[in-house]
XYZ file of C-alpha atoms in Angstrom:
203
model
C -1.466 -2.631 -19.259
C -3.318 -3.621 -16.062
C -7.077 -3.429 -15.826
C -7.842 -1.249 -12.812
C -11.316 -2.770 -12.546
C -14.125 -1.257 -10.459
C -13.967 0.707 -7.220
C -14.356 -1.522 -4.194
C -14.263 -1.753 -0.425
C -11.411 -3.901 0.963
C -12.270 -4.556 4.629
C -9.493 -5.761 6.926
C -11.260 -9.015 7.785
C -11.075 -10.045 4.115
C -7.299 -9.633 3.721
C -5.707 -12.947 2.713
C -3.228 -14.171 5.368
C -0.128 -15.976 4.108
C 3.145 -17.212 5.636
C 6.492 -15.813 4.529
C 8.755 -18.460 3.060
C 11.313 -17.567 5.770
C 8.759 -18.323 8.487
C 9.543 -14.986 10.171
C 6.281 -13.180 9.488
C 2.685 -13.196 8.320
C 1.787 -10.918 5.405
C -1.865 -10.184 4.711
C -2.636 -9.425 1.092
C -4.862 -6.402 0.532
C -4.864 -6.186 -3.259
C -3.078 -7.559 -6.310
C -3.507 -6.399 -9.901
C -4.089 -8.558 -11.742
C -5.455 -10.919 -9.098
C -4.017 -13.997 -10.838
C -0.634 -14.606 -12.418
C 2.190 -12.085 -12.424
C 1.065 -8.933 -10.661
C 1.844 -5.314 -11.575
C 0.732 -3.951 -8.178
C 0.691 -5.633 -4.772
C -0.446 -4.087 -1.480
C -0.087 -5.952 1.811
C 0.389 -5.703 5.579
C 3.286 -7.628 7.146
C 3.457 -8.759 10.779
C 7.191 -9.273 11.326
C 8.047 -11.648 14.174
C 11.845 -11.644 13.878
C 14.746 -10.936 11.546
C 13.430 -11.651 8.052
C 15.192 -11.644 4.672
C 12.941 -10.062 2.049
C 12.268 -11.808 -1.239
C 14.290 -10.589 -4.231
C 11.966 -8.972 -6.769
C 13.845 -7.834 -9.908
C 11.993 -5.222 -11.923
C 9.902 -4.168 -8.913
C 9.895 -0.978 -6.865
C 8.735 -1.185 -3.263
C 7.856 1.207 -0.456
C 7.470 0.150 3.174
C 5.714 2.135 5.913
C 5.941 1.368 9.637
C 2.443 0.949 11.051
C 3.122 -0.163 14.625
C 5.900 -1.377 16.891
C 9.039 0.280 18.260
C 10.721 0.406 14.867
C 12.173 -1.653 12.033
C 15.829 -1.671 10.932
C 16.502 -2.480 7.287
C 19.979 -3.897 6.682
C 20.958 -4.056 3.004
C 23.517 -6.525 1.676
C 25.326 -3.646 -0.074
C 26.104 -2.123 3.341
C 23.266 0.364 3.448
C 21.042 0.664 6.488
C 17.833 2.508 7.335
C 15.588 2.596 10.377
C 11.823 3.104 10.220
C 10.612 4.728 13.429
C 7.128 5.575 14.695
C 4.959 7.163 13.693
C 4.791 5.853 10.137
C 8.310 6.474 8.825
C 8.774 4.981 5.345
C 11.373 4.051 2.735
C 11.305 3.358 -1.009
C 13.866 0.975 -2.517
C 14.436 -1.398 -5.441
C 12.882 -4.829 -5.064
C 16.053 -6.636 -6.137
C 18.127 -4.952 -3.424
C 18.871 -7.703 -0.875
C 17.641 -6.625 2.557
C 16.785 -8.048 5.985
C 14.169 -6.444 8.240
C 14.908 -6.569 11.981
C 12.329 -5.425 14.587
C 13.740 -2.986 17.155
C 13.351 -4.005 20.807
C 11.722 -7.224 19.690
C 8.506 -7.995 17.834
C 5.785 -7.398 16.983
C 6.247 -4.949 14.138
C 3.605 -4.255 11.526
C 4.420 -2.630 8.181
C 2.511 -1.609 5.053
C 4.075 -2.806 1.798
C 3.435 -1.349 -1.642
C 5.157 -3.074 -4.564
C 4.787 -2.321 -8.259
C 6.463 -2.677 -11.654
C 7.720 0.808 -12.640
C 7.754 -0.051 -16.328
C 3.969 -0.485 -16.034
C 2.861 1.807 -13.187
C 3.879 4.999 -11.407
C 2.982 5.127 -7.697
C 3.032 8.076 -5.285
C 2.445 7.274 -1.595
C 1.088 10.046 0.650
C 0.406 10.160 4.404
C -2.508 12.511 5.049
C -4.713 13.567 7.969
C -8.452 13.308 7.375
C -10.321 16.371 8.603
C -13.593 16.537 6.763
C -13.679 15.730 3.059
C -11.132 15.412 0.254
C -11.481 14.348 -3.373
C -9.643 11.646 -5.310
C -9.949 12.038 -9.095
C -9.799 8.874 -11.199
C -9.867 8.125 -14.905
C -8.872 5.320 -17.254
C -5.177 5.886 -16.463
C -5.357 6.868 -12.769
C -6.626 5.046 -9.699
C -6.213 5.503 -5.942
C -5.716 3.099 -3.051
C -6.637 4.145 0.492
C -5.464 2.476 3.721
C -7.086 3.911 6.845
C -4.435 4.244 9.560
C -6.895 5.459 12.175
C -10.376 6.880 12.626
C -13.375 6.394 10.385
C -14.227 7.528 6.874
C -16.825 7.228 4.149
C -16.188 6.852 0.441
C -18.806 8.224 -1.927
C -19.246 8.658 -5.691
C -21.934 7.990 -8.291
C -23.136 4.458 -7.533
C -20.436 3.873 -4.878
C -20.772 4.311 -1.124
C -19.181 2.459 1.789
C -17.647 3.079 5.205
C -14.048 2.490 6.282
C -12.940 1.526 9.781
C -9.343 1.619 11.064
C -7.297 -0.956 9.118
C -9.702 -1.096 6.158
C -8.718 -0.214 2.601
C -10.427 0.975 -0.561
C -9.607 0.816 -4.259
C -10.927 3.795 -6.214
C -11.064 3.342 -9.977
C -13.337 4.192 -12.893
C -13.261 3.700 -16.690
C -13.838 7.447 -17.262
C -13.159 10.554 -15.202
C -14.898 10.311 -11.830
C -14.564 12.121 -8.515
C -14.555 10.126 -5.253
C -15.209 11.863 -1.936
C -13.235 10.582 1.063
C -14.901 12.095 4.127
C -13.978 11.379 7.725
C -11.724 11.987 10.701
C -8.398 10.252 11.284
C -5.391 9.604 9.047
C -4.734 7.559 5.950
C -2.151 6.333 3.487
C -3.126 7.357 -0.052
C -1.526 5.837 -3.124
C -2.003 7.449 -6.500
C -1.519 4.758 -9.148
C -1.019 5.806 -12.772
C -0.182 3.910 -15.908
C 3.466 4.570 -16.750
C 3.783 7.600 -19.002
C 0.229 8.817 -18.334
C 1.371 12.065 -16.691
C 3.648 12.968 -19.609
C 0.947 12.108 -22.152
C -1.508 14.429 -20.403
C 0.813 17.461 -20.696
């Protein structure tokens, strides 16, 4: 099982910029768990410059959210097709499903990518407005990731406090039950990350 590690601030200027093997885009890695070797969770931002075939990832589930641009068409090799339109339309699909992403009306298109191994983790992605404060509850089997779509926010808990600007992220985790306050104005993507089977075990 993955080690969720400590809560931490993930500012946008520290994202790791990489080149897609197709040469058609620039993903910026936000977080990988574990950081080295085969990951169980990967969060990134992709700047898509043209038609790009996605990597095949057997045993992985992925969800993509449009962040900016006129839209992104996903053409699947099995004949399926989906279009992500502003603001922030999203789609979940299997990582081994062959697909090409095509920007509508030309680049640039920016998308948020969450990828995880469903035999290890369960992930729920939520798009929420921030109006004042909300709580994220963590424990040994549950963590949260936050990506700030717009506005400003502050994260606070016992021994943890930092500010988020637009485009920043946060990883909220604790070895025992802990409540994190997310307080601000704007909108965010929230990902609840649980060890597979944790929800059933808690019932």
